[in-house]
Amino acid sequence: METILPKFDSVFSIDCVIFGFDDGELKILLIKRNEEPFKDWWALPGNIIQHDQSIDLAAERILYELTGLKDIFMEQFHTFGDVNRHPQGRVITVAYYAMIRLNGTKELKPISNYASKAVWIPVNDLPKLAFDHEKIFSRGFDKIRNKISYQPIAFELLPEKFTLTQLQQLYEVILSKKLDKRNFRKKMLNYGILKELDEKQKGVSYRAAKLYKFDKRKYAKLFQKELTFSS
Amino acid sequence: METILPKFDSVFSIDCVIFGFDDGELKILLIKRNEEPFKDWWALPGNIIQHDQSIDLAAERILYELTGLKDIFMEQFHTFGDVNRHPQGRVITVAYYAMIRLNGTKELKPISNYASKAVWIPVNDLPKLAFDHEKIFSRGFDKIRNKISYQPIAFELLPEKFTLTQLQQLYEVILSKKLDKRNFRKKMLNYGILKELDEKQKGVSYRAAKLYKFDKRKYAKLFQKELTFSS
DNA sequence: AATATAGTGTGTATTCTTTACACTAAGTAA
DNA sequence: TTACTTAGTGTAAAGAATACACACTATATT
């Protein structure tokens, strides 16, 4: 039973709730812990913050080591600092969420020292998690549920080209409610932040839908105005 | 030039943006630093987090030591972790905002070791601040500006009994825009979260306005619904 | 007693936004 | 050719947001 942390000192860490959207399901990336405490438990990916690294960089590093991805949308959402959240000493953790595109199946990089594997698990089907990670996850989920209503973060989860139905499904799983198709499309198209492409969906056994792209330039123009994406 | 922090270790601290509303002005509480670095500069009240103290408690302690107040509305809003934000070593700081009632003039408690005085300063008239405290303040201000639009935090800043005009003025200073009196009153009263009292304002040399209270019980009932308090 | 002053308190019409709701069109598979 | 599955579309009604101006009341002043 190794002691990683000296009992007498505080340590800072990062934990990440990494969202992906695949096959109509919202998932997060979990790792299986290799080490005590909570050996063999599922946990959020995380790590100690190094002295020469800003916390934002530390978060990006974790994501990169796990997925090989860079320049991903990430944002800090809360810092958890209860005295006893870590059984081996005082660890304060800054939590981030990230959103990544799972185009089909994304290969995960081999995992480093402290975890034996990393897997995408649907948010509606999560196992028990180590430490206070369930609390962290649920607060992160609240955060994106709230944020998606007024910021265009949904597009970070979709492939670059997507159909309006896919976009709507994503809103529905995040908000956990059904939306009206006609109203949703009307509203989305009205914002003028989608570019309609000349392409259509391929490989479906029914009428193919038009593809759209998120138009960052138009969005930037409207940026001063707040948009409302929910309901 | 004393060195408070060992160069080789990380330290966690708390900084607080403490808002008060007085005489039509929004103010925050600043302290004058007694010690290096940034001796004699104005700064946000803050402190090191002790090992046996959760970060929420640490924040409450700072507020209590400074104002003698307990059970005040406080919320964490961001953690600042740039490598060089503190000239003497790595200090990661968790920032909180608080809102307190300044009924007339509130006496501040005598200040502890690291500060020579604490003063209420209007947010529109802030001096240069130590460290990255300007950034912290401005993010905290953004936070309440955003939050006041959908949560009843404004009442934390007003005396228990207030007039609709006072309430409107507070919204106006936080949102930095003029609001229409008739629309504001209509909207506020429609929410049904204000209790109209049988009392009137006293000591004014013009027609006295009715006093209202925030009705927490009614608010709790509506709580599932999000309210919109802006515009 | 009359008047000036300063802030309180109120209603309506217009525009914009949100919601509710159901059928035809297009493509694929048999 | 037919059956199946999803794409794509419009309108009416209700609700929310905005714009806008004047009479009322309490006090202070002369």
Short mmCIF file of C-alpha atoms (C1' of nucleotides) in Angstrom, two decimals:
data_model
loop_
_atom_site.label_atom_id
_atom_site.label_comp_id
_atom_site.label_asym_id
_atom_site.label_seq_id
_atom_site.Cartn_x
_atom_site.Cartn_y
_atom_site.Cartn_z
CA MET A 1 0.00 0.00 0.00
CA GLU A 2 2.15 2.80 -1.28
CA THR A 3 1.69 6.33 -0.12
CA ILE A 4 1.81 8.66 -3.04
CA LEU A 5 1.20 11.81 -1.16
CA PRO A 6 2.99 13.08 1.87
CA LYS A 7 0.37 13.50 4.56
CA PHE A 8 1.50 16.93 5.58
CA ASP A 9 1.16 18.78 2.33
CA SER A 10 -1.52 19.93 -0.07
CA VAL A 11 -1.52 18.79 -3.64
CA PHE A 12 -3.28 20.25 -6.63
CA SER A 13 -4.75 18.13 -9.33
CA ILE A 14 -6.88 18.35 -12.41
CA ASP A 15 -9.80 16.12 -13.29
CA CYS A 16 -11.49 16.10 -16.64
CA VAL A 17 -14.99 15.26 -17.74
CA ILE A 18 -14.46 14.51 -21.42
CA PHE A 19 -17.67 14.35 -23.40
CA GLY A 20 -18.19 12.62 -26.71
CA PHE A 21 -21.30 12.05 -28.79
CA ASP A 22 -21.58 8.84 -30.70
CA ASP A 23 -24.42 6.91 -32.16
CA GLY A 24 -27.04 9.11 -30.56
CA GLU A 25 -25.50 8.70 -27.12
CA LEU A 26 -23.61 11.12 -24.92
CA LYS A 27 -20.54 9.49 -23.42
CA ILE A 28 -17.64 10.35 -21.19
CA LEU A 29 -14.15 9.00 -21.06
CA LEU A 30 -13.32 6.99 -17.95
CA ILE A 31 -10.15 5.27 -16.90
CA LYS A 32 -9.66 2.15 -14.85
CA ARG A 33 -7.29 2.89 -11.99
CA ASN A 34 -4.14 0.87 -11.65
CA GLU A 35 -3.07 2.07 -8.24
CA GLU A 36 -4.26 2.56 -4.72
CA PRO A 37 -6.35 4.19 -3.54
CA PHE A 38 -9.40 3.01 -5.44
CA LYS A 39 -7.39 0.47 -7.39
CA ASP A 40 -9.54 -1.14 -10.12
CA TRP A 41 -12.20 1.51 -9.79
CA TRP A 42 -13.40 3.68 -12.63
CA ALA A 43 -12.42 7.31 -12.39
CA LEU A 44 -12.29 10.53 -14.32
CA PRO A 45 -8.97 11.09 -16.04
CA GLY A 46 -6.83 13.39 -13.96
CA ASN A 47 -3.37 14.24 -12.83
CA ILE A 48 -1.22 16.28 -10.54
CA ILE A 49 -0.47 19.83 -11.61
CA GLN A 50 3.21 20.37 -12.19
CA HIS A 51 4.94 23.39 -10.82
CA ASP A 52 5.89 24.85 -14.14
CA GLN A 53 2.54 24.38 -15.79
CA SER A 54 -0.52 26.57 -15.76
CA ILE A 55 -3.68 24.73 -14.84
CA ASP A 56 -5.12 25.16 -18.32
CA LEU A 57 -2.05 23.57 -19.81
CA ALA A 58 -2.17 20.76 -17.30
CA ALA A 59 -5.72 20.02 -18.42
CA GLU A 60 -4.73 20.04 -22.06
CA ARG A 61 -1.89 17.70 -21.32
CA ILE A 62 -4.17 15.15 -19.73
CA LEU A 63 -6.46 15.22 -22.71
CA TYR A 64 -3.57 14.91 -25.11
CA GLU A 65 -1.98 11.99 -23.31
CA LEU A 66 -5.26 10.16 -23.31
CA THR A 67 -6.61 10.86 -26.76
CA GLY A 68 -3.76 12.31 -28.79
CA LEU A 69 -5.96 15.34 -29.45
CA LYS A 70 -4.93 18.98 -29.27
CA ASP A 71 -6.76 22.27 -29.62
CA ILE A 72 -9.87 20.88 -28.11
CA PHE A 73 -12.57 22.97 -26.49
CA MET A 74 -11.97 22.77 -22.73
CA GLU A 75 -13.16 24.87 -19.88
CA GLN A 76 -12.71 24.91 -16.16
CA PHE A 77 -15.99 24.61 -14.30
CA HIS A 78 -15.39 24.09 -10.60
CA THR A 79 -12.75 23.43 -7.96
CA PHE A 80 -13.40 20.75 -5.39
CA GLY A 81 -11.68 21.20 -2.07
CA ASP A 82 -13.28 19.20 0.67
CA VAL A 83 -10.73 18.16 3.24
CA ASN A 84 -11.37 14.46 2.97
CA ARG A 85 -12.02 13.98 -0.68
CA HIS A 86 -8.78 12.04 -1.05
CA PRO A 87 -8.08 9.32 1.53
CA GLN A 88 -4.31 9.86 1.47
CA GLY A 89 -4.05 13.53 2.08
CA ARG A 90 -5.23 16.92 1.07
CA VAL A 91 -5.86 17.12 -2.65
CA ILE A 92 -7.67 20.04 -4.15
CA THR A 93 -8.78 19.42 -7.68
CA VAL A 94 -9.72 21.78 -10.48
CA ALA A 95 -12.29 20.21 -12.77
CA TYR A 96 -12.53 20.79 -16.52
CA TYR A 97 -14.89 19.61 -19.15
CA ALA A 98 -13.94 18.99 -22.75
CA MET A 99 -15.92 18.10 -25.82
CA ILE A 100 -14.51 16.00 -28.58
CA ARG A 101 -15.68 14.58 -31.88
CA LEU A 102 -15.99 10.84 -32.02
CA ASN A 103 -16.01 10.33 -35.77
CA GLY A 104 -17.08 6.74 -35.89
CA THR A 105 -14.75 5.07 -33.41
CA LYS A 106 -11.80 7.01 -32.19
CA GLU A 107 -8.71 5.09 -31.14
CA LEU A 108 -7.51 5.92 -27.68
CA LYS A 109 -3.81 6.15 -27.06
CA PRO A 110 -2.12 3.64 -24.82
CA ILE A 111 -2.61 4.62 -21.23
CA SER A 112 0.12 5.79 -18.91
CA ASN A 113 1.21 4.56 -15.53
CA TYR A 114 -1.78 5.06 -13.33
CA ALA A 115 -4.53 3.54 -15.47
CA SER A 116 -4.94 0.22 -17.20
CA LYS A 117 -7.45 1.34 -19.78
CA ALA A 118 -9.68 4.14 -20.92
CA VAL A 119 -13.17 3.66 -22.30
CA TRP A 120 -16.11 5.68 -23.53
CA ILE A 121 -19.13 5.09 -21.33
CA PRO A 122 -22.64 6.48 -21.87
CA VAL A 123 -23.56 9.05 -19.26
CA ASN A 124 -26.79 7.22 -18.61
CA ASP A 125 -24.95 4.08 -17.70
CA LEU A 126 -22.05 5.11 -15.49
CA PRO A 127 -20.50 2.78 -12.94
CA LYS A 128 -19.63 3.88 -9.42
CA LEU A 129 -16.67 6.22 -9.56
CA ALA A 130 -13.62 6.72 -7.36
CA PHE A 131 -13.21 9.63 -4.92
CA ASP A 132 -15.90 12.29 -5.33
CA HIS A 133 -15.86 11.85 -9.08
CA GLU A 134 -19.58 11.26 -9.31
CA LYS A 135 -20.14 14.70 -7.86
CA ILE A 136 -17.62 16.16 -10.25
CA PHE A 137 -19.21 14.49 -13.24
CA SER A 138 -22.66 15.58 -12.31
CA ARG A 139 -21.63 19.15 -11.85
CA GLY A 140 -19.86 19.08 -15.20
CA PHE A 141 -22.95 17.69 -16.85
CA ASP A 142 -25.04 20.45 -15.30
CA LYS A 143 -22.55 22.91 -16.67
CA ILE A 144 -22.78 21.81 -20.27
CA ARG A 145 -26.55 21.46 -20.02
CA ASN A 146 -26.67 25.05 -19.00
CA LYS A 147 -24.04 26.27 -21.41
CA ILE A 148 -25.49 24.63 -24.48
CA SER A 149 -28.53 26.85 -24.06
CA TYR A 150 -26.67 30.02 -24.85
CA GLN A 151 -23.37 29.10 -26.47
CA PRO A 152 -22.66 27.03 -29.56
CA ILE A 153 -20.74 24.30 -27.83
CA ALA A 154 -22.83 21.51 -29.33
CA PHE A 155 -20.87 21.73 -32.57
CA GLU A 156 -17.72 20.65 -30.78
CA LEU A 157 -19.27 17.24 -30.31
CA LEU A 158 -20.50 16.71 -33.85
CA PRO A 159 -18.53 15.84 -36.96
CA GLU A 160 -17.68 18.85 -39.05
CA LYS A 161 -20.56 18.10 -41.39
CA PHE A 162 -23.78 17.12 -39.72
CA THR A 163 -27.49 16.97 -40.33
CA LEU A 164 -30.05 19.00 -38.48
CA THR A 165 -31.46 15.81 -37.06
CA GLN A 166 -28.11 14.91 -35.53
CA LEU A 167 -27.85 18.38 -34.03
CA GLN A 168 -31.32 18.09 -32.60
CA GLN A 169 -30.62 14.66 -31.13
CA LEU A 170 -27.59 16.04 -29.41
CA TYR A 171 -29.59 18.85 -27.87
CA GLU A 172 -32.16 16.33 -26.80
CA VAL A 173 -29.73 14.06 -25.01
CA ILE A 174 -27.99 16.90 -23.26
CA LEU A 175 -31.17 18.64 -22.20
CA SER A 176 -32.92 15.31 -21.58
CA LYS A 177 -36.04 16.38 -23.34
CA LYS A 178 -37.77 16.01 -26.67
CA LEU A 179 -37.73 19.03 -28.94
CA ASP A 180 -40.13 19.87 -31.71
CA LYS A 181 -38.56 19.28 -35.10
CA ARG A 182 -40.09 22.22 -36.92
CA ASN A 183 -39.44 24.70 -34.17
CA PHE A 184 -35.91 23.49 -33.66
CA ARG A 185 -35.01 23.82 -37.33
CA LYS A 186 -36.68 27.19 -37.66
CA LYS A 187 -34.79 28.55 -34.70
CA MET A 188 -31.41 27.12 -35.63
CA LEU A 189 -31.59 28.27 -39.23
CA ASN A 190 -32.77 31.69 -38.14
CA TYR A 191 -29.63 32.31 -36.15
CA GLY A 192 -27.76 32.26 -39.41
CA ILE A 193 -24.77 30.46 -37.95
CA LEU A 194 -25.11 27.31 -40.03
CA LYS A 195 -23.79 26.97 -43.54
CA GLU A 196 -25.89 24.74 -45.74
CA LEU A 197 -23.68 22.50 -47.87
CA ASP A 198 -24.31 21.05 -51.31
CA GLU A 199 -23.70 17.61 -49.92
CA LYS A 200 -25.99 15.02 -48.54
CA GLN A 201 -25.63 12.24 -46.06
CA LYS A 202 -24.31 8.96 -47.49
CA GLY A 203 -24.80 5.31 -46.73
CA VAL A 204 -28.24 5.58 -45.20
CA SER A 205 -31.08 3.36 -46.30
CA TYR A 206 -33.61 6.14 -46.56
CA ARG A 207 -33.85 9.65 -47.85
CA ALA A 208 -30.51 11.34 -47.24
CA ALA A 209 -30.50 14.57 -45.27
CA LYS A 210 -28.70 17.78 -46.17
CA LEU A 211 -25.41 18.42 -44.43
CA TYR A 212 -24.55 21.60 -42.60
CA LYS A 213 -21.46 23.16 -41.11
CA PHE A 214 -21.16 25.49 -38.15
CA ASP A 215 -20.17 28.88 -39.56
CA LYS A 216 -17.68 30.33 -37.12
CA ARG A 217 -17.31 33.59 -38.98
CA LYS A 218 -20.97 34.39 -38.93
CA TYR A 219 -21.12 33.38 -35.31
CA ALA A 220 -18.29 35.71 -34.43
CA LYS A 221 -20.21 38.56 -36.04
CA LEU A 222 -23.23 37.89 -33.89
CA PHE A 223 -21.11 37.26 -30.86
CA GLN A 224 -22.05 40.39 -28.99
CA LYS A 225 -25.65 39.22 -28.99
CA GLU A 226 -26.33 36.28 -26.78
CA LEU A 227 -28.11 33.47 -28.52
CA THR A 228 -30.50 31.07 -26.93
CA PHE A 229 -30.22 27.53 -28.11
CA SER A 230 -32.51 25.67 -25.81
CA SER A 231 -36.23 24.82 -25.91
CA MET B 1 12.49 41.48 1.54
CA GLU B 2 11.10 38.44 3.25
CA THR B 3 10.17 35.29 1.40
CA ILE B 4 6.86 33.99 2.56
CA LEU B 5 6.64 31.09 0.21
CA PRO B 6 9.21 28.42 -0.37
CA LYS B 7 10.10 28.59 -4.05
CA PHE B 8 9.79 24.86 -4.58
CA ASP B 9 6.22 24.24 -3.53
CA SER B 10 2.70 25.09 -4.64
CA VAL B 11 0.35 26.96 -2.40
CA PHE B 12 -3.43 27.30 -2.57
CA SER B 13 -5.14 30.47 -1.66
CA ILE B 14 -8.56 32.06 -1.70
CA ASP B 15 -9.41 35.51 -2.96
CA CYS B 16 -12.76 37.15 -2.46
CA VAL B 17 -14.66 39.75 -4.41
CA ILE B 18 -17.05 41.06 -1.80
CA PHE B 19 -19.84 43.18 -3.20
CA GLY B 20 -21.90 45.72 -1.35
CA PHE B 21 -24.54 48.17 -2.54
CA ASP B 22 -24.75 51.52 -0.87
CA ASP B 23 -26.17 54.84 -1.81
CA GLY B 24 -26.90 53.74 -5.35
CA GLU B 25 -23.35 52.53 -5.88
CA LEU B 26 -21.95 49.04 -6.24
CA LYS B 27 -18.79 48.64 -4.18
CA ILE B 28 -16.25 46.01 -3.33
CA LEU B 29 -14.13 45.53 -0.27
CA LEU B 30 -10.40 46.08 -0.81
CA ILE B 31 -7.52 45.81 1.60
CA LYS B 32 -4.28 47.71 1.69
CA ARG B 33 -1.39 45.27 1.82
CA ASN B 34 1.07 45.44 4.67
CA GLU B 35 3.67 43.10 3.33
CA GLU B 36 5.76 42.32 0.31
CA PRO B 37 5.13 41.60 -2.43
CA PHE B 38 2.93 44.49 -3.49
CA LYS B 39 3.34 46.23 -0.16
CA ASP B 40 1.03 49.26 0.05
CA TRP B 41 -0.97 48.15 -2.95
CA TRP B 42 -4.70 47.58 -2.90
CA ALA B 43 -5.77 43.98 -3.21
CA LEU B 44 -8.70 41.66 -2.90
CA PRO B 45 -9.00 40.10 0.54
CA GLY B 46 -7.53 36.64 0.49
CA ASN B 47 -5.61 34.07 2.38
CA ILE B 48 -3.84 30.75 2.29
CA ILE B 49 -6.00 27.66 2.57
CA GLN B 50 -5.21 25.68 5.68
CA HIS B 51 -4.80 21.94 5.54
CA ASP B 52 -7.73 21.15 7.73
CA GLN B 53 -10.16 23.50 6.09
CA SER B 54 -12.36 23.02 3.07
CA ILE B 55 -12.08 25.78 0.51
CA ASP B 56 -15.63 26.94 1.14
CA LEU B 57 -14.87 27.30 4.83
CA ALA B 58 -11.66 29.11 4.09
CA ALA B 59 -13.64 31.63 2.07
CA GLU B 60 -16.16 32.08 4.85
CA ARG B 61 -13.37 32.61 7.32
CA ILE B 62 -11.87 35.42 5.29
CA LEU B 63 -15.20 37.14 5.08
CA TYR B 64 -15.81 36.70 8.78
CA GLU B 65 -12.44 38.02 9.82
CA LEU B 66 -12.92 41.06 7.70
CA THR B 67 -16.53 41.96 8.35
CA GLY B 68 -17.66 39.92 11.32
CA LEU B 69 -20.43 38.51 9.15
CA LYS B 70 -21.51 34.88 8.91
CA ASP B 71 -24.00 32.99 6.77
CA ILE B 72 -23.44 35.23 3.83
CA PHE B 73 -24.16 34.26 0.24
CA MET B 74 -20.82 33.22 -1.28
CA GLU B 75 -19.97 31.26 -4.34
CA GLN B 76 -16.83 30.07 -6.01
CA PHE B 77 -16.53 31.35 -9.55
CA HIS B 78 -13.09 30.58 -10.97
CA THR B 79 -9.66 29.25 -10.13
CA PHE B 80 -6.64 31.17 -11.36
CA GLY B 81 -3.54 29.15 -11.93
CA ASP B 82 -1.07 30.89 -14.18
CA VAL B 83 2.47 29.94 -13.28
CA ASN B 84 3.66 33.48 -12.69
CA ARG B 85 0.70 35.09 -11.08
CA HIS B 86 2.59 35.38 -7.80
CA PRO B 87 6.15 36.73 -7.93
CA GLN B 88 7.38 34.57 -5.06
CA GLY B 89 6.30 31.14 -6.14
CA ARG B 90 3.48 29.06 -7.41
CA VAL B 91 0.19 30.13 -5.93
CA ILE B 92 -3.06 28.85 -7.32
CA THR B 93 -6.03 30.79 -6.10
CA VAL B 94 -9.71 29.93 -5.92
CA ALA B 95 -11.86 33.01 -6.31
CA TYR B 96 -15.20 33.58 -4.59
CA TYR B 97 -17.71 36.34 -4.71
CA ALA B 98 -19.92 37.35 -1.83
CA MET B 99 -22.76 39.80 -1.50
CA ILE B 100 -23.47 41.65 1.70
CA ARG B 101 -25.93 44.21 2.94
CA LEU B 102 -24.47 47.58 3.78
CA ASN B 103 -27.23 48.97 5.95
CA GLY B 104 -26.14 52.55 6.14
CA THR B 105 -22.49 52.28 7.12
CA LYS B 106 -21.18 48.96 8.27
CA GLU B 107 -18.23 48.92 10.62
CA LEU B 108 -15.37 46.80 9.42
CA LYS B 109 -13.48 44.74 11.95
CA PRO B 110 -9.88 45.56 12.71
CA ILE B 111 -7.64 44.02 10.11
CA SER B 112 -5.25 41.16 10.69
CA ASN B 113 -1.55 40.87 10.05
CA TYR B 114 -1.21 41.25 6.35
CA ALA B 115 -3.35 44.33 5.76
CA SER B 116 -3.40 47.79 7.24
CA LYS B 117 -6.97 48.64 6.36
CA ALA B 118 -10.04 47.57 4.48
CA VAL B 119 -12.31 49.94 2.60
CA TRP B 120 -15.39 49.88 0.41
CA ILE B 121 -14.57 51.20 -3.04
CA PRO B 122 -17.02 51.78 -5.90
CA VAL B 123 -16.46 49.34 -8.74
CA ASN B 124 -16.40 52.21 -11.19
CA ASP B 125 -13.53 53.82 -9.38
CA LEU B 126 -11.08 51.05 -8.56
CA PRO B 127 -7.37 51.67 -8.12
CA LYS B 128 -4.73 49.43 -9.66
CA LEU B 129 -4.70 46.13 -7.85
CA ALA B 130 -1.95 43.74 -6.76
CA PHE B 131 -1.17 40.46 -8.54
CA ASP B 132 -3.78 39.51 -11.14
CA HIS B 133 -6.54 40.84 -8.94
CA GLU B 134 -7.95 43.09 -11.63
CA LYS B 135 -8.57 40.06 -13.76
CA ILE B 136 -10.15 38.26 -10.84
CA PHE B 137 -12.39 41.18 -10.03
CA SER B 138 -13.51 41.59 -13.57
CA ARG B 139 -14.37 37.96 -13.95
CA GLY B 140 -16.29 38.06 -10.69
CA PHE B 141 -18.20 41.10 -11.87
CA ASP B 142 -19.06 39.30 -15.12
CA LYS B 143 -20.27 36.42 -13.05
CA ILE B 144 -22.74 38.37 -10.96
CA ARG B 145 -23.87 40.35 -13.99
CA ASN B 146 -24.73 37.08 -15.63
CA LYS B 147 -26.16 35.45 -12.55
CA ILE B 148 -28.44 38.29 -11.59
CA SER B 149 -30.33 37.69 -14.83
CA TYR B 150 -31.65 34.33 -13.78
CA GLN B 151 -31.22 34.01 -10.03
CA PRO B 152 -32.47 36.23 -7.21
CA ILE B 153 -29.09 37.23 -5.91
CA ALA B 154 -29.86 40.94 -5.99
CA PHE B 155 -31.79 40.67 -2.74
CA GLU B 156 -28.62 39.68 -0.92
CA LEU B 157 -27.33 43.18 -1.48
CA LEU B 158 -30.41 45.10 -0.39
CA PRO B 159 -31.74 45.71 3.11
CA GLU B 160 -34.46 43.29 4.08
CA LYS B 161 -37.13 45.85 3.26
CA PHE B 162 -36.62 47.74 0.05
CA THR B 163 -38.49 49.74 -2.53
CA LEU B 164 -38.93 48.73 -6.12
CA THR B 165 -36.89 51.73 -7.14
CA GLN B 166 -33.95 50.55 -5.05
CA LEU B 167 -34.23 47.13 -6.60
CA GLN B 168 -34.31 48.60 -10.06
CA GLN B 169 -31.30 50.83 -9.36
CA LEU B 170 -29.36 47.80 -8.27
CA TYR B 171 -30.19 45.95 -11.46
CA GLU B 172 -29.19 49.02 -13.39
CA VAL B 173 -25.77 49.37 -11.83
CA ILE B 174 -24.99 45.70 -12.17
CA LEU B 175 -26.18 45.42 -15.73
CA SER B 176 -24.85 48.91 -16.57
CA LYS B 177 -27.97 49.90 -18.39
CA LYS B 178 -31.14 51.85 -17.84
CA LEU B 179 -34.31 49.86 -17.40
CA ASP B 180 -37.85 50.97 -18.05
CA LYS B 181 -39.66 51.58 -14.80
CA ARG B 182 -43.06 50.29 -15.84
CA ASN B 183 -41.72 47.17 -17.48
CA PHE B 184 -39.39 46.42 -14.62
CA ARG B 185 -42.14 46.65 -12.02
CA LYS B 186 -44.58 44.65 -14.08
CA LYS B 187 -42.07 41.86 -14.55
CA MET B 188 -40.84 41.76 -10.97
CA LEU B 189 -44.31 41.76 -9.47
CA ASN B 190 -45.47 39.13 -11.95
CA TYR B 191 -42.93 36.65 -10.70
CA GLY B 192 -44.75 36.65 -7.43
CA ILE B 193 -41.61 36.42 -5.34
CA LEU B 194 -41.98 39.77 -3.63
CA LYS B 195 -44.12 40.32 -0.58
CA GLU B 196 -45.72 43.74 -0.45
CA LEU B 197 -45.55 45.17 3.06
CA ASP B 198 -47.92 47.56 4.78
CA GLU B 199 -45.02 49.85 5.47
CA LYS B 200 -43.66 52.79 3.58
CA GLN B 201 -40.30 54.37 3.28
CA LYS B 202 -39.47 56.91 5.96
CA GLY B 203 -37.43 60.06 6.13
CA VAL B 204 -37.72 61.06 2.50
CA SER B 205 -38.85 64.49 1.48
CA TYR B 206 -41.20 63.31 -1.20
CA ARG B 207 -43.92 60.75 -1.61
CA ALA B 208 -42.81 57.64 0.27
CA ALA B 209 -42.59 54.39 -1.65
CA LYS B 210 -44.02 51.06 -0.57
CA LEU B 211 -41.62 48.58 0.95
CA TYR B 212 -41.24 45.02 -0.22
CA LYS B 213 -39.54 41.88 1.03
CA PHE B 214 -38.10 39.02 -0.97
CA ASP B 215 -40.37 36.03 -0.37
CA LYS B 216 -38.08 33.04 -0.10
CA ARG B 217 -40.90 30.56 0.32
CA LYS B 218 -42.65 31.55 -2.84
CA TYR B 219 -39.35 31.58 -4.66
CA ALA B 220 -38.59 28.06 -3.53
CA LYS B 221 -41.90 26.92 -4.99
CA LEU B 222 -41.07 28.38 -8.36
CA PHE B 223 -37.52 27.17 -8.16
CA GLN B 224 -37.80 24.45 -10.77
CA LYS B 225 -38.69 27.09 -13.33
CA GLU B 226 -35.86 29.36 -14.25
CA LEU B 227 -36.69 32.99 -13.90
CA THR B 228 -35.26 35.75 -15.97
CA PHE B 229 -34.50 38.90 -14.12
CA SER B 230 -32.74 41.01 -16.68
CA SER B 231 -33.94 43.52 -19.30
"C1'" DA C 1 -52.55 78.65 2.17
"C1'" DA C 2 -50.44 78.25 -2.14
"C1'" DT C 3 -46.88 76.57 -4.85
"C1'" DA C 4 -42.70 74.12 -6.23
"C1'" DT C 5 -40.27 69.90 -6.14
"C1'" DA C 6 -39.09 65.17 -6.49
"C1'" DG C 7 -40.07 60.68 -6.84
"C1'" DT C 8 -44.16 57.11 -6.95
"C1'" DG C 9 -47.25 54.49 -9.49
"C1'" DT C 10 -49.91 53.06 -13.39
"C1'" DG C 11 -51.93 50.96 -18.91
"C1'" DT C 12 -51.92 49.97 -23.61
"C1'" DA C 13 -50.57 49.02 -28.22
"C1'" DT C 14 -46.91 46.86 -31.00
"C1'" DT C 15 -43.49 43.68 -31.98
"C1'" DC C 16 -41.10 39.60 -31.30
"C1'" DT C 17 -40.70 34.93 -29.55
"C1'" DT C 18 -42.40 30.60 -28.35
"C1'" DT C 19 -45.35 26.91 -28.76
"C1'" DA C 20 -48.46 23.49 -30.76
"C1'" DC C 21 -49.49 20.77 -34.38
"C1'" DA C 22 -49.63 16.92 -39.26
"C1'" DC C 23 -48.82 15.99 -43.71
"C1'" DT C 24 -46.15 15.41 -48.22
"C1'" DA C 25 -41.58 14.43 -50.45
"C1'" DA C 26 -37.61 11.67 -51.33
"C1'" DG C 27 -34.86 7.89 -51.28
"C1'" DT C 28 -34.01 2.76 -50.33
"C1'" DA C 29 -35.23 -2.06 -50.03
"C1'" DA C 30 -38.00 -5.72 -51.03
"C1'" DT D 1 -44.58 -1.24 -57.73
"C1'" DT D 2 -45.09 -1.02 -53.29
"C1'" DA D 3 -43.84 -0.56 -48.55
"C1'" DC D 4 -40.95 1.64 -45.45
"C1'" DT D 5 -38.32 5.20 -43.20
"C1'" DT D 6 -36.75 9.60 -42.42
"C1'" DA D 7 -36.49 14.54 -44.39
"C1'" DG D 8 -38.56 18.64 -44.81
"C1'" DT D 9 -42.06 22.22 -44.44
"C1'" DG D 10 -46.08 26.56 -42.56
"C1'" DT D 11 -49.42 28.72 -39.86
"C1'" DA D 12 -52.18 30.18 -36.10
"C1'" DA D 13 -52.38 31.27 -31.21
"C1'" DA D 14 -50.46 32.52 -26.88
"C1'" DG D 15 -47.08 34.70 -24.33
"C1'" DA D 16 -43.18 37.85 -23.48
"C1'" DA D 17 -40.69 42.02 -24.39
"C1'" DT D 18 -40.62 46.66 -25.62
"C1'" DA D 19 -41.82 51.54 -26.14
"C1'" DC D 20 -43.94 55.21 -24.33
"C1'" DA D 21 -46.30 59.79 -20.83
"C1'" DC D 22 -48.89 61.57 -17.33
"C1'" DA D 23 -51.41 62.08 -12.90
"C1'" DC D 24 -50.65 61.36 -7.89
"C1'" DT D 25 -48.68 62.21 -3.28
"C1'" DA D 26 -45.83 63.78 0.31
"C1'" DT D 27 -42.86 67.17 1.78
"C1'" DA D 28 -40.44 71.68 1.81
"C1'" DT D 29 -40.62 76.56 0.77
"C1'" DT D 30 -42.60 80.93 0.49
#
